[in-house]
mmCIF file of C-alpha atoms and ligand atoms in Angstrom:
data_model
loop_
_atom_site.group_PDB
_atom_site.id
_atom_site.type_symbol
_atom_site.label_atom_id
_atom_site.label_comp_id
_atom_site.label_asym_id
_atom_site.label_seq_id
_atom_site.Cartn_x
_atom_site.Cartn_y
_atom_site.Cartn_z
ATOM 1 C CA MET Y 1 144.196 115.388 44.002
ATOM 2 C CA THR Y 2 141.944 117.625 41.944
ATOM 3 C CA ILE Y 3 138.274 116.900 42.055
ATOM 4 C CA ASP Y 4 136.250 117.753 39.036
ATOM 5 C CA GLU Y 5 133.453 119.859 40.419
ATOM 6 C CA ALA Y 6 130.821 121.550 38.318
ATOM 7 C CA PRO Y 7 128.361 124.195 39.506
ATOM 8 C CA ARG Y 8 125.254 122.822 41.167
ATOM 9 C CA ASP Y 9 122.887 123.569 38.252
ATOM 10 C CA VAL Y 10 125.145 121.664 35.843
ATOM 11 C CA LEU Y 11 125.153 118.741 38.305
ATOM 12 C CA ARG Y 12 121.366 118.542 38.469
ATOM 13 C CA GLY Y 13 120.680 114.861 37.993
ATOM 14 C CA GLY Y 14 124.403 114.048 37.772
ATOM 15 C CA PRO Y 15 125.493 110.730 39.309
ATOM 16 C CA ARG Y 16 126.571 112.439 42.560
ATOM 17 C CA GLU Y 17 123.196 114.075 42.983
ATOM 18 C CA LEU Y 18 121.299 110.854 42.147
ATOM 19 C CA LEU Y 19 123.356 109.004 44.752
ATOM 20 C CA ARG Y 20 122.760 111.754 47.321
ATOM 21 C CA TRP Y 21 118.991 111.664 46.786
ATOM 22 C CA VAL Y 22 118.955 107.925 47.413
ATOM 23 C CA ALA Y 23 121.338 108.239 50.400
ATOM 24 C CA THR Y 24 119.145 110.902 52.039
ATOM 25 C CA GLY Y 25 115.925 108.986 51.371
ATOM 26 C CA ALA Y 26 114.578 111.676 49.025
ATOM 27 C CA ALA Y 27 114.358 108.999 46.312
ATOM 28 C CA VAL Y 28 113.810 105.238 46.551
ATOM 29 C CA SER Y 29 113.140 104.442 42.901
ATOM 30 C CA ARG Y 30 114.138 105.361 39.361
ATOM 31 C CA ALA Y 31 110.779 107.132 39.031
ATOM 32 C CA ASP Y 32 111.604 109.332 42.057
ATOM 33 C CA LEU Y 33 114.985 110.191 40.550
ATOM 34 C CA SER Y 34 113.392 111.057 37.231
ATOM 35 C CA ARG Y 35 110.868 113.334 38.960
ATOM 36 C CA LEU Y 36 113.521 115.090 41.120
ATOM 37 C CA SER Y 37 116.031 115.574 38.317
ATOM 38 C CA GLY Y 38 113.669 116.312 35.454
ATOM 39 C CA LEU Y 39 115.646 113.782 33.404
ATOM 40 C CA SER Y 40 113.974 111.201 31.167
ATOM 41 C CA PRO Y 41 113.430 107.712 32.662
ATOM 42 C CA SER Y 42 115.899 106.202 30.167
ATOM 43 C CA THR Y 43 118.687 108.653 31.120
ATOM 44 C CA VAL Y 44 118.048 108.010 34.815
ATOM 45 C CA SER Y 45 118.081 104.250 34.195
ATOM 46 C CA GLN Y 46 121.407 104.481 32.371
ATOM 47 C CA ARG Y 47 123.003 106.434 35.242
ATOM 48 C CA VAL Y 48 121.509 104.145 37.883
ATOM 49 C CA GLU Y 49 122.829 101.046 36.064
ATOM 50 C CA ALA Y 50 126.315 102.624 36.000
ATOM 51 C CA LEU Y 51 126.141 103.345 39.742
ATOM 52 C CA ILE Y 52 124.936 99.784 40.448
ATOM 53 C CA SER Y 53 127.760 98.268 38.374
ATOM 54 C CA GLN Y 54 130.244 100.336 40.409
ATOM 55 C CA GLY Y 55 128.754 98.995 43.654
ATOM 56 C CA LEU Y 56 127.607 102.475 44.665
ATOM 57 C CA LEU Y 57 123.879 101.673 44.528
ATOM 58 C CA GLU Y 58 121.953 98.434 44.984
ATOM 59 C CA GLU Y 59 118.453 97.164 44.375
ATOM 60 C CA THR Y 60 116.500 95.965 47.386
ATOM 61 C CA GLY Y 61 113.366 94.152 46.280
ATOM 62 C CA ALA Y 62 110.132 95.727 45.185
ATOM 63 C CA GLY Y 63 108.465 98.930 46.301
ATOM 64 C CA ARG Y 64 104.831 99.942 46.320
ATOM 65 C CA SER Y 65 103.077 99.597 42.954
ATOM 66 C CA ARG Y 66 100.779 102.200 41.459
ATOM 67 C CA GLY Y 67 99.367 99.576 39.098
ATOM 68 C CA GLY Y 68 101.442 97.383 36.818
ATOM 69 C CA ARG Y 69 104.822 95.944 37.703
ATOM 70 C CA ARG Y 70 106.124 96.882 41.162
ATOM 71 C CA PRO Y 71 109.168 99.184 40.884
ATOM 72 C CA ARG Y 72 112.515 97.948 42.211
ATOM 73 C CA GLN Y 73 113.727 99.960 45.210
ATOM 74 C CA LEU Y 74 117.125 101.598 45.267
ATOM 75 C CA ALA Y 75 119.453 101.888 48.251
ATOM 76 C CA VAL Y 76 123.012 102.814 49.049
ATOM 77 C CA PRO Y 77 124.811 99.574 50.028
ATOM 78 C CA THR Y 78 125.379 99.387 53.783
ATOM 79 C CA GLY Y 79 127.948 96.599 53.505
ATOM 80 C CA GLY Y 80 130.748 95.806 51.131
ATOM 81 C CA ALA Y 81 132.108 99.307 50.581
ATOM 82 C CA VAL Y 82 133.446 101.890 53.005
ATOM 83 C CA VAL Y 83 135.540 105.028 52.932
ATOM 84 C CA GLY Y 84 138.177 105.877 55.515
ATOM 85 C CA ALA Y 85 138.374 109.296 57.168
ATOM 86 C CA ILE Y 86 140.933 111.052 59.345
ATOM 87 C CA ASP Y 87 140.315 114.384 61.078
ATOM 88 C CA LEU Y 88 143.654 115.465 62.494
ATOM 89 C CA GLY Y 89 143.715 117.969 65.344
ATOM 90 C CA ALA Y 90 146.500 119.511 67.426
ATOM 91 C CA HIS Y 91 146.323 116.868 70.168
ATOM 92 C CA HIS Y 92 143.810 114.283 68.944
ATOM 93 C CA ALA Y 93 142.689 112.665 65.725
ATOM 94 C CA ARG Y 94 139.248 111.266 64.945
ATOM 95 C CA VAL Y 95 139.553 108.236 62.688
ATOM 96 C CA GLY Y 96 136.627 106.389 61.172
ATOM 97 C CA THR Y 97 135.052 104.338 58.438
ATOM 98 C CA LEU Y 98 131.820 105.486 56.819
ATOM 99 C CA ASP Y 99 129.461 103.866 54.335
ATOM 100 C CA LEU Y 100 128.755 105.328 50.911
ATOM 101 C CA SER Y 101 125.850 107.392 52.213
ATOM 102 C CA GLY Y 102 128.228 109.157 54.620
ATOM 103 C CA ARG Y 103 126.990 107.345 57.736
ATOM 104 C CA VAL Y 104 129.632 106.581 60.361
ATOM 105 C CA VAL Y 105 130.268 102.815 60.652
ATOM 106 C CA GLN Y 106 133.078 102.913 63.205
ATOM 107 C CA ALA Y 107 135.002 105.806 64.733
ATOM 108 C CA ARG Y 108 137.510 106.368 67.482
ATOM 109 C CA THR Y 109 139.587 109.194 68.899
ATOM 110 C CA LEU Y 110 143.340 108.765 69.261
ATOM 111 C CA PRO Y 111 145.855 110.971 71.069
ATOM 112 C CA VAL Y 112 148.321 112.587 68.662
ATOM 113 C CA ARG Y 113 151.660 114.331 69.129
ATOM 114 C CA ILE Y 114 151.782 116.578 66.079
ATOM 115 C CA GLU Y 115 155.438 117.422 66.837
ATOM 116 C CA ASP Y 116 156.357 113.779 66.108
ATOM 117 C CA GLY Y 117 156.189 114.842 62.452
ATOM 118 C CA PRO Y 118 154.080 113.812 59.455
ATOM 119 C CA GLU Y 119 155.567 110.352 58.738
ATOM 120 C CA ALA Y 120 155.023 109.044 62.274
ATOM 121 C CA VAL Y 121 151.611 110.667 62.788
ATOM 122 C CA LEU Y 122 150.104 109.878 59.368
ATOM 123 C CA GLY Y 123 151.646 106.397 59.314
ATOM 124 C CA ALA Y 124 149.930 105.523 62.605
ATOM 125 C CA LEU Y 125 146.586 107.008 61.512
ATOM 126 C CA LEU Y 126 146.600 105.172 58.155
ATOM 127 C CA ALA Y 127 147.335 101.942 60.055
ATOM 128 C CA GLU Y 128 144.332 102.697 62.277
ATOM 129 C CA VAL Y 129 142.057 103.066 59.214
ATOM 130 C CA THR Y 130 143.288 99.676 57.958
ATOM 131 C CA THR Y 131 142.599 98.118 61.372
ATOM 132 C CA LEU Y 132 139.047 99.526 61.361
ATOM 133 C CA VAL Y 133 138.374 98.217 57.828
ATOM 134 C CA ASP Y 134 139.828 94.775 58.643
ATOM 135 C CA GLY Y 135 137.674 94.539 61.757
ATOM 136 C CA ASP Y 136 134.451 95.538 60.016
ATOM 137 C CA PRO Y 137 132.367 92.422 59.229
ATOM 138 C CA ALA Y 138 130.120 94.379 56.824
ATOM 139 C CA ALA Y 139 133.134 95.633 54.860
ATOM 140 C CA SER Y 140 134.458 92.109 54.402
ATOM 141 C CA ALA Y 141 131.045 90.511 53.751
ATOM 142 C CA ASP Y 142 131.337 90.527 49.959
ATOM 143 C CA GLY Y 143 135.055 89.867 49.601
ATOM 144 C CA SER Y 144 138.303 90.909 51.178
ATOM 145 C CA ALA Y 145 138.239 93.883 53.523
ATOM 146 C CA ALA Y 146 140.976 95.606 51.534
ATOM 147 C CA ASP Y 147 138.719 95.635 48.457
ATOM 148 C CA ALA Y 148 135.983 97.285 50.496
ATOM 149 C CA LEU Y 149 137.996 100.440 51.098
ATOM 150 C CA ARG Y 150 137.217 102.940 48.304
ATOM 151 C CA GLY Y 151 139.365 105.866 49.424
ATOM 152 C CA ILE Y 152 140.559 107.914 52.376
ATOM 153 C CA GLY Y 153 139.833 111.565 53.186
ATOM 154 C CA ILE Y 154 142.218 113.436 55.480
ATOM 155 C CA GLY Y 155 141.710 116.786 57.236
ATOM 156 C CA ILE Y 156 144.805 118.747 58.281
ATOM 157 C CA PRO Y 157 144.749 121.601 60.839
ATOM 158 C CA GLY Y 158 146.673 123.945 58.523
ATOM 159 C CA PRO Y 159 146.686 125.341 54.968
ATOM 160 C CA VAL Y 160 146.596 122.686 52.225
ATOM 161 C CA GLN Y 161 147.312 123.422 48.570
ATOM 162 C CA HIS Y 162 144.340 121.679 47.033
ATOM 163 C CA SER Y 163 145.832 120.739 43.669
ATOM 164 C CA THR Y 164 148.780 118.854 45.229
ATOM 165 C CA GLY Y 165 147.679 117.889 48.754
ATOM 166 C CA ARG Y 166 150.773 119.630 50.113
ATOM 167 C CA ILE Y 167 150.802 121.478 53.459
ATOM 168 C CA VAL Y 168 151.933 125.112 53.215
ATOM 169 C CA SER Y 169 153.231 127.136 56.212
ATOM 170 C CA PRO Y 170 151.071 125.691 59.000
ATOM 171 C CA SER Y 171 151.090 127.243 62.500
ATOM 172 C CA ARG Y 172 151.972 124.954 65.418
ATOM 173 C CA MET Y 173 152.931 122.004 63.156
ATOM 174 C CA PRO Y 174 156.725 121.857 63.326
ATOM 175 C CA GLY Y 175 158.208 119.639 60.606
ATOM 176 C CA TRP Y 176 155.045 119.619 58.463
ATOM 177 C CA ASN Y 177 155.712 122.616 56.167
ATOM 178 C CA GLY Y 178 155.806 121.567 52.504
ATOM 179 C CA PHE Y 179 154.978 117.946 53.349
ATOM 180 C CA ASP Y 180 153.221 116.138 50.502
ATOM 181 C CA VAL Y 181 150.475 114.278 52.378
ATOM 182 C CA ALA Y 182 148.900 112.828 49.233
ATOM 183 C CA ALA Y 183 152.216 111.412 47.929
ATOM 184 C CA PHE Y 184 153.131 109.960 51.335
ATOM 185 C CA CYS Y 185 149.766 108.214 51.604
ATOM 186 C CA ALA Y 186 149.865 107.013 47.977
ATOM 187 C CA GLY Y 187 153.005 105.053 48.881
ATOM 188 C CA ARG Y 188 151.163 103.262 51.690
ATOM 189 C CA VAL Y 189 147.597 102.631 50.561
ATOM 190 C CA ASP Y 190 146.284 101.574 47.200
ATOM 191 C CA VAL Y 191 143.182 103.799 47.115
ATOM 192 C CA PRO Y 192 142.609 107.495 46.308
ATOM 193 C CA VAL Y 193 143.592 109.799 49.173
ATOM 194 C CA ILE Y 194 142.106 113.290 49.282
ATOM 195 C CA VAL Y 195 143.560 115.943 51.564
ATOM 196 C CA ASP Y 196 141.986 119.202 52.672
ATOM 197 C CA ASN Y 197 142.137 121.530 55.640
ATOM 198 C CA ASP Y 198 140.038 120.748 58.706
ATOM 199 C CA ALA Y 199 137.790 123.825 58.424
ATOM 200 C CA ASN Y 200 136.783 122.864 54.862
ATOM 201 C CA LEU Y 201 135.953 119.336 56.023
ATOM 202 C CA MET Y 202 133.892 120.677 58.921
ATOM 203 C CA ALA Y 203 132.039 122.948 56.456
ATOM 204 C CA LEU Y 204 131.313 120.082 54.070
ATOM 205 C CA GLY Y 205 130.292 117.691 56.858
ATOM 206 C CA ALA Y 206 128.041 120.264 58.532
ATOM 207 C CA HIS Y 207 126.476 121.373 55.252
ATOM 208 C CA ARG Y 208 125.680 117.825 54.106
ATOM 209 C CA THR Y 209 124.299 116.899 57.541
ATOM 210 C CA ALA Y 210 122.144 120.005 58.081
ATOM 211 C CA HIS Y 211 121.078 122.758 55.669
ATOM 212 C CA SER Y 212 122.160 120.994 52.480
ATOM 213 C CA GLU Y 213 119.182 122.821 50.971
ATOM 214 C CA LEU Y 214 120.941 126.182 51.538
ATOM 215 C CA ASP Y 215 123.374 127.233 48.814
ATOM 216 C CA HIS Y 216 125.510 129.816 50.634
ATOM 217 C CA ALA Y 217 127.023 129.137 54.041
ATOM 218 C CA VAL Y 218 130.052 130.036 56.157
ATOM 219 C CA TYR Y 219 131.376 127.682 58.850
ATOM 220 C CA ILE Y 220 133.838 128.924 61.478
ATOM 221 C CA LYS Y 221 136.024 126.342 63.177
ATOM 222 C CA ALA Y 222 137.220 127.725 66.507
ATOM 223 C CA GLY Y 223 139.405 125.341 68.487
ATOM 224 C CA THR Y 224 143.118 125.490 69.225
ATOM 225 C CA GLY Y 225 143.405 127.404 65.913
ATOM 226 C CA ILE Y 226 140.741 129.309 64.024
ATOM 227 C CA GLY Y 227 139.621 129.026 60.414
ATOM 228 C CA SER Y 228 136.571 128.878 58.201
ATOM 229 C CA GLY Y 229 135.103 126.946 55.296
ATOM 230 C CA VAL Y 230 132.820 128.422 52.647
ATOM 231 C CA ILE Y 231 129.952 126.770 50.776
ATOM 232 C CA SER Y 232 129.042 128.730 47.654
ATOM 233 C CA SER Y 233 126.294 127.665 45.225
ATOM 234 C CA GLY Y 234 126.087 124.384 47.153
ATOM 235 C CA ARG Y 235 129.781 123.501 46.712
ATOM 236 C CA LEU Y 236 132.855 123.835 48.862
ATOM 237 C CA HIS Y 237 134.592 127.000 47.644
ATOM 238 C CA ARG Y 238 138.379 126.608 47.757
ATOM 239 C CA GLY Y 239 139.503 129.519 45.608
ATOM 240 C CA ALA Y 240 142.512 129.353 43.289
ATOM 241 C CA GLN Y 241 144.929 127.495 45.578
ATOM 242 C CA GLY Y 242 142.769 126.141 48.385
ATOM 243 C CA SER Y 243 143.203 128.973 50.880
ATOM 244 C CA ALA Y 244 139.659 130.409 50.579
ATOM 245 C CA GLY Y 245 138.083 130.897 53.993
ATOM 246 C CA ASP Y 246 141.403 131.058 55.845
ATOM 247 C CA ILE Y 247 140.647 133.957 58.168
ATOM 248 C CA SER Y 248 143.306 133.077 60.747
ATOM 249 C CA HIS Y 249 145.714 135.892 59.832
ATOM 250 C CA CYS Y 250 143.192 138.660 59.180
ATOM 251 C CA ARG Y 251 143.991 141.628 61.363
ATOM 252 C CA VAL Y 252 141.612 142.631 64.159
ATOM 253 C CA VAL Y 253 141.482 145.583 66.554
ATOM 254 C CA ALA Y 254 143.460 144.628 69.675
ATOM 255 C CA ASP Y 255 145.489 146.834 72.003
ATOM 256 C CA PRO Y 256 148.167 145.718 72.598
ATOM 257 C CA ALA Y 257 148.258 143.600 69.430
ATOM 258 C CA PRO Y 258 149.585 140.160 70.450
ATOM 259 C CA PRO Y 259 152.354 138.675 68.262
ATOM 260 C CA CYS Y 260 151.275 135.882 65.899
ATOM 261 C CA THR Y 261 153.059 132.714 64.778
ATOM 262 C CA CYS Y 262 153.098 134.168 61.218
ATOM 263 C CA GLY Y 263 155.415 137.026 62.269
ATOM 264 C CA ASN Y 264 152.740 139.750 62.198
ATOM 265 C CA ALA Y 265 150.798 141.039 65.193
ATOM 266 C CA GLY Y 266 147.084 141.330 65.931
ATOM 267 C CA CYS Y 267 145.976 138.410 63.732
ATOM 268 C CA LEU Y 268 142.587 136.843 64.532
ATOM 269 C CA GLU Y 269 144.409 133.638 65.496
ATOM 270 C CA ALA Y 270 146.605 135.538 67.989
ATOM 271 C CA VAL Y 271 143.520 137.078 69.651
ATOM 272 C CA ALA Y 272 140.651 134.621 69.382
ATOM 273 C CA SER Y 273 141.955 131.059 68.992
ATOM 274 C CA GLY Y 274 142.070 128.578 71.861
ATOM 275 C CA ALA Y 275 145.873 128.755 71.829
ATOM 276 C CA ALA Y 276 145.661 132.576 72.107
ATOM 277 C CA LEU Y 277 143.328 132.335 75.135
ATOM 278 C CA VAL Y 278 145.748 129.955 76.884
ATOM 279 C CA THR Y 279 148.681 132.325 76.214
ATOM 280 C CA ALA Y 280 146.756 135.423 77.313
ATOM 281 C CA LEU Y 281 145.570 133.843 80.573
ATOM 282 C CA ARG Y 282 149.051 132.621 81.408
ATOM 283 C CA GLY Y 283 150.312 136.162 80.724
ATOM 284 C CA GLN Y 284 147.863 137.354 83.392
ATOM 285 C CA GLY Y 285 149.339 134.855 85.868
ATOM 286 C CA VAL Y 286 146.527 132.290 85.627
ATOM 287 C CA GLN Y 287 147.671 128.659 85.886
ATOM 288 C CA VAL Y 288 146.131 127.012 82.826
ATOM 289 C CA SER Y 289 147.726 124.356 80.635
ATOM 290 C CA ASP Y 290 145.380 123.925 77.685
ATOM 291 C CA LEU Y 291 142.077 124.821 76.029
ATOM 292 C CA THR Y 292 140.173 122.376 78.250
ATOM 293 C CA GLY Y 293 141.382 124.367 81.253
ATOM 294 C CA VAL Y 294 140.312 127.655 79.642
ATOM 295 C CA ILE Y 295 136.827 126.323 78.876
ATOM 296 C CA ARG Y 296 136.498 125.066 82.459
ATOM 297 C CA LEU Y 297 137.402 128.549 83.793
ATOM 298 C CA ILE Y 298 134.844 130.194 81.487
ATOM 299 C CA ASP Y 299 132.153 127.689 82.521
ATOM 300 C CA ASP Y 300 132.977 128.491 86.175
ATOM 301 C CA GLY Y 301 132.432 132.201 85.476
ATOM 302 C CA ASP Y 302 136.088 133.181 85.992
ATOM 303 C CA ARG Y 303 136.289 136.955 85.424
ATOM 304 C CA GLN Y 304 139.571 137.071 83.441
ATOM 305 C CA ALA Y 305 138.745 134.076 81.242
ATOM 306 C CA THR Y 306 135.247 135.385 80.519
ATOM 307 C CA ALA Y 307 136.578 138.843 79.570
ATOM 308 C CA LEU Y 308 139.051 137.228 77.163
ATOM 309 C CA ALA Y 309 136.304 135.053 75.657
ATOM 310 C CA ARG Y 310 134.172 138.165 75.045
ATOM 311 C CA GLN Y 311 137.134 139.910 73.402
ATOM 312 C CA ALA Y 312 137.674 136.819 71.229
ATOM 313 C CA GLY Y 313 133.993 136.785 70.251
ATOM 314 C CA ARG Y 314 134.153 140.465 69.217
ATOM 315 C CA ALA Y 315 137.251 139.761 67.119
ATOM 316 C CA VAL Y 316 135.580 136.811 65.364
ATOM 317 C CA GLY Y 317 132.445 138.948 64.850
ATOM 318 C CA GLU Y 318 134.495 141.773 63.295
ATOM 319 C CA ILE Y 319 136.021 139.505 60.659
ATOM 320 C CA LEU Y 320 132.790 137.623 60.135
ATOM 321 C CA ALA Y 321 130.939 140.911 59.539
ATOM 322 C CA VAL Y 322 133.237 141.649 56.597
ATOM 323 C CA VAL Y 323 132.697 138.121 55.281
ATOM 324 C CA VAL Y 324 128.900 138.347 55.656
ATOM 325 C CA ASN Y 325 128.683 141.795 54.019
ATOM 326 C CA PHE Y 326 130.889 140.618 51.178
ATOM 327 C CA PHE Y 327 129.504 137.115 50.636
ATOM 328 C CA ASN Y 328 125.869 137.338 51.844
ATOM 329 C CA PRO Y 329 125.474 133.758 53.179
ATOM 330 C CA GLN Y 330 122.173 132.249 54.359
ATOM 331 C CA VAL Y 331 123.760 130.659 57.414
ATOM 332 C CA VAL Y 332 126.833 131.266 59.566
ATOM 333 C CA ALA Y 333 127.624 128.388 61.900
ATOM 334 C CA ILE Y 334 130.386 128.053 64.467
ATOM 335 C CA GLY Y 335 131.951 124.722 65.404
ATOM 336 C CA GLY Y 336 135.059 123.515 67.189
ATOM 337 C CA ARG Y 337 135.601 123.394 70.933
ATOM 338 C CA LEU Y 338 135.070 127.135 71.473
ATOM 339 C CA ALA Y 339 131.586 126.932 69.921
ATOM 340 C CA ASP Y 340 130.185 125.883 73.311
ATOM 341 C CA CYS Y 341 131.632 128.975 74.945
ATOM 342 C CA GLU Y 342 128.558 131.144 75.565
ATOM 343 C CA PRO Y 343 130.280 134.543 76.230
ATOM 344 C CA LEU Y 344 132.279 134.184 72.991
ATOM 345 C CA LEU Y 345 129.189 133.298 70.973
ATOM 346 C CA ALA Y 346 127.114 136.139 72.463
ATOM 347 C CA SER Y 347 129.660 138.857 71.680
ATOM 348 C CA MET Y 348 130.304 137.391 68.204
ATOM 349 C CA ARG Y 349 126.588 137.566 67.458
ATOM 350 C CA ALA Y 350 126.240 141.126 68.817
ATOM 351 C CA THR Y 351 129.218 142.384 66.793
ATOM 352 C CA LEU Y 352 127.897 140.707 63.677
ATOM 353 C CA TYR Y 353 124.497 142.420 63.955
ATOM 354 C CA GLU Y 354 126.143 145.747 64.769
ATOM 355 C CA ARG Y 355 128.527 145.691 61.804
ATOM 356 C CA CYS Y 356 126.447 144.100 59.061
ATOM 357 C CA LEU Y 357 124.080 145.624 56.549
ATOM 358 C CA PRO Y 358 120.451 144.993 57.554
ATOM 359 C CA LEU Y 359 119.869 143.312 54.190
ATOM 360 C CA ALA Y 360 122.691 140.828 54.909
ATOM 361 C CA THR Y 361 121.378 139.863 58.388
ATOM 362 C CA GLN Y 362 117.599 140.080 57.778
ATOM 363 C CA THR Y 363 117.199 136.335 57.276
ATOM 364 C CA LEU Y 364 120.725 135.226 58.277
ATOM 365 C CA LEU Y 365 120.823 132.130 60.497
ATOM 366 C CA ILE Y 366 123.582 132.293 63.133
ATOM 367 C CA GLU Y 367 124.020 129.000 64.939
ATOM 368 C CA ARG Y 368 126.273 126.285 66.331
ATOM 369 C CA VAL Y 369 127.417 123.407 64.153
ATOM 370 C CA ALA Y 370 125.187 120.608 65.404
ATOM 371 C CA ALA Y 371 126.873 117.584 63.817
ATOM 372 C CA GLY Y 372 129.080 116.728 66.834
ATOM 373 C CA GLN Y 373 132.541 115.221 66.972
ATOM 374 C CA ASP Y 374 132.137 113.261 63.732
ATOM 375 C CA VAL Y 375 131.509 116.331 61.557
ATOM 376 C CA GLY Y 376 135.119 116.367 60.285
ATOM 377 C CA ILE Y 377 135.246 112.695 59.307
ATOM 378 C CA THR Y 378 131.798 113.062 57.739
ATOM 379 C CA GLY Y 379 133.142 115.881 55.549
ATOM 380 C CA ALA Y 380 136.243 113.824 54.727
ATOM 381 C CA ALA Y 381 134.057 110.880 53.712
ATOM 382 C CA HIS Y 382 131.887 113.053 51.464
ATOM 383 C CA LEU Y 383 135.011 114.341 49.683
ATOM 384 C CA VAL Y 384 135.938 110.745 48.897
ATOM 385 C CA ILE Y 385 132.382 109.667 47.996
ATOM 386 C CA ASP Y 386 132.075 112.599 45.572
ATOM 387 C CA HIS Y 387 135.391 111.615 44.032
ATOM 388 C CA VAL Y 388 134.454 107.922 43.735
ATOM 389 C CA VAL Y 389 131.096 108.784 42.119
ATOM 390 C CA ALA Y 390 132.712 111.283 39.731
ATOM 391 C CA ALA Y 391 135.300 108.658 38.740
ATOM 392 C CA ALA Y 392 132.534 106.074 38.194
HETATM 393 ZN ZN1 LIG P 401 149.243 135.771 61.877
#
């Protein structure tokens, strides 16, 4: 599904921005919105009325008066409307419902066998969203629970063609290549479904939760796979097809260059992803079954695991240095399960400073994504909320 997105300056005072100001508490009245947007009170009133009639804003009694009639206060409804969100990973999925301000209402983590294929996996996760909505008393307060659901956002751990919602050549997702996620979901739920890759959703969720005031940001997702999402001029930057930020098959210096799932050798994913660390450790005769085991070894100070984590951090730093020199972001943040791996983070940071222009790193923030395990579903919800507001 294509989302009509305009540059941030064009959106100034647009319905999405008005809603966001109320959701974040920056504005509680029409007067606040008029002041923040620079729009006339009558234009603001018109847009607010439209948002209220769509159930996206509500009035909650009277605020403080500065003489004359007390202004009515605005709020994002906390009951009666929710969006569903699914953040699919290699072994687990986070599924949740969120209100129209992007706050998590309910969320749970489910085990997933990605090799069961898209119909089985997505069918079960959509059913879980329905169960959450049906069980939410706030969602069903003003009518049937089904009416409360405004849309579903889904994050996929692989490349997604943005215009169609189709998955294109994913690694480690047998049976998913070419699958039309949006069409499959449209046959099962009667609300808009928006599909994107997991790194983009992490970027959007992290940006809206922290640093939404910064216009240019790069978010690295380092878990079983490795990818990134780019915020440019305050918006998620997808590029022409939706593959912007996909750094997984960029080549890095590695000797020997390990083979990659894409058929090339020495890709970032083959050197620095969680899956790569598991493979490399096993190749050295270490008994380790998954990323959790690798992280445990690193935390215990295991020499081989720590050396591999440092090598991974240098590889991420090498690619990130090119990105930072080229794109000049204000913040680079790393999330995913490897973000807590200190040796990886330290060598990534050192490589970045070594390889970047001083002007690019002078004020650059390098940090961990702080939004926790719900960052992906938060990003998914914001995709849907933006779409709902734009449609309204
Ligand atoms: Zn590759």
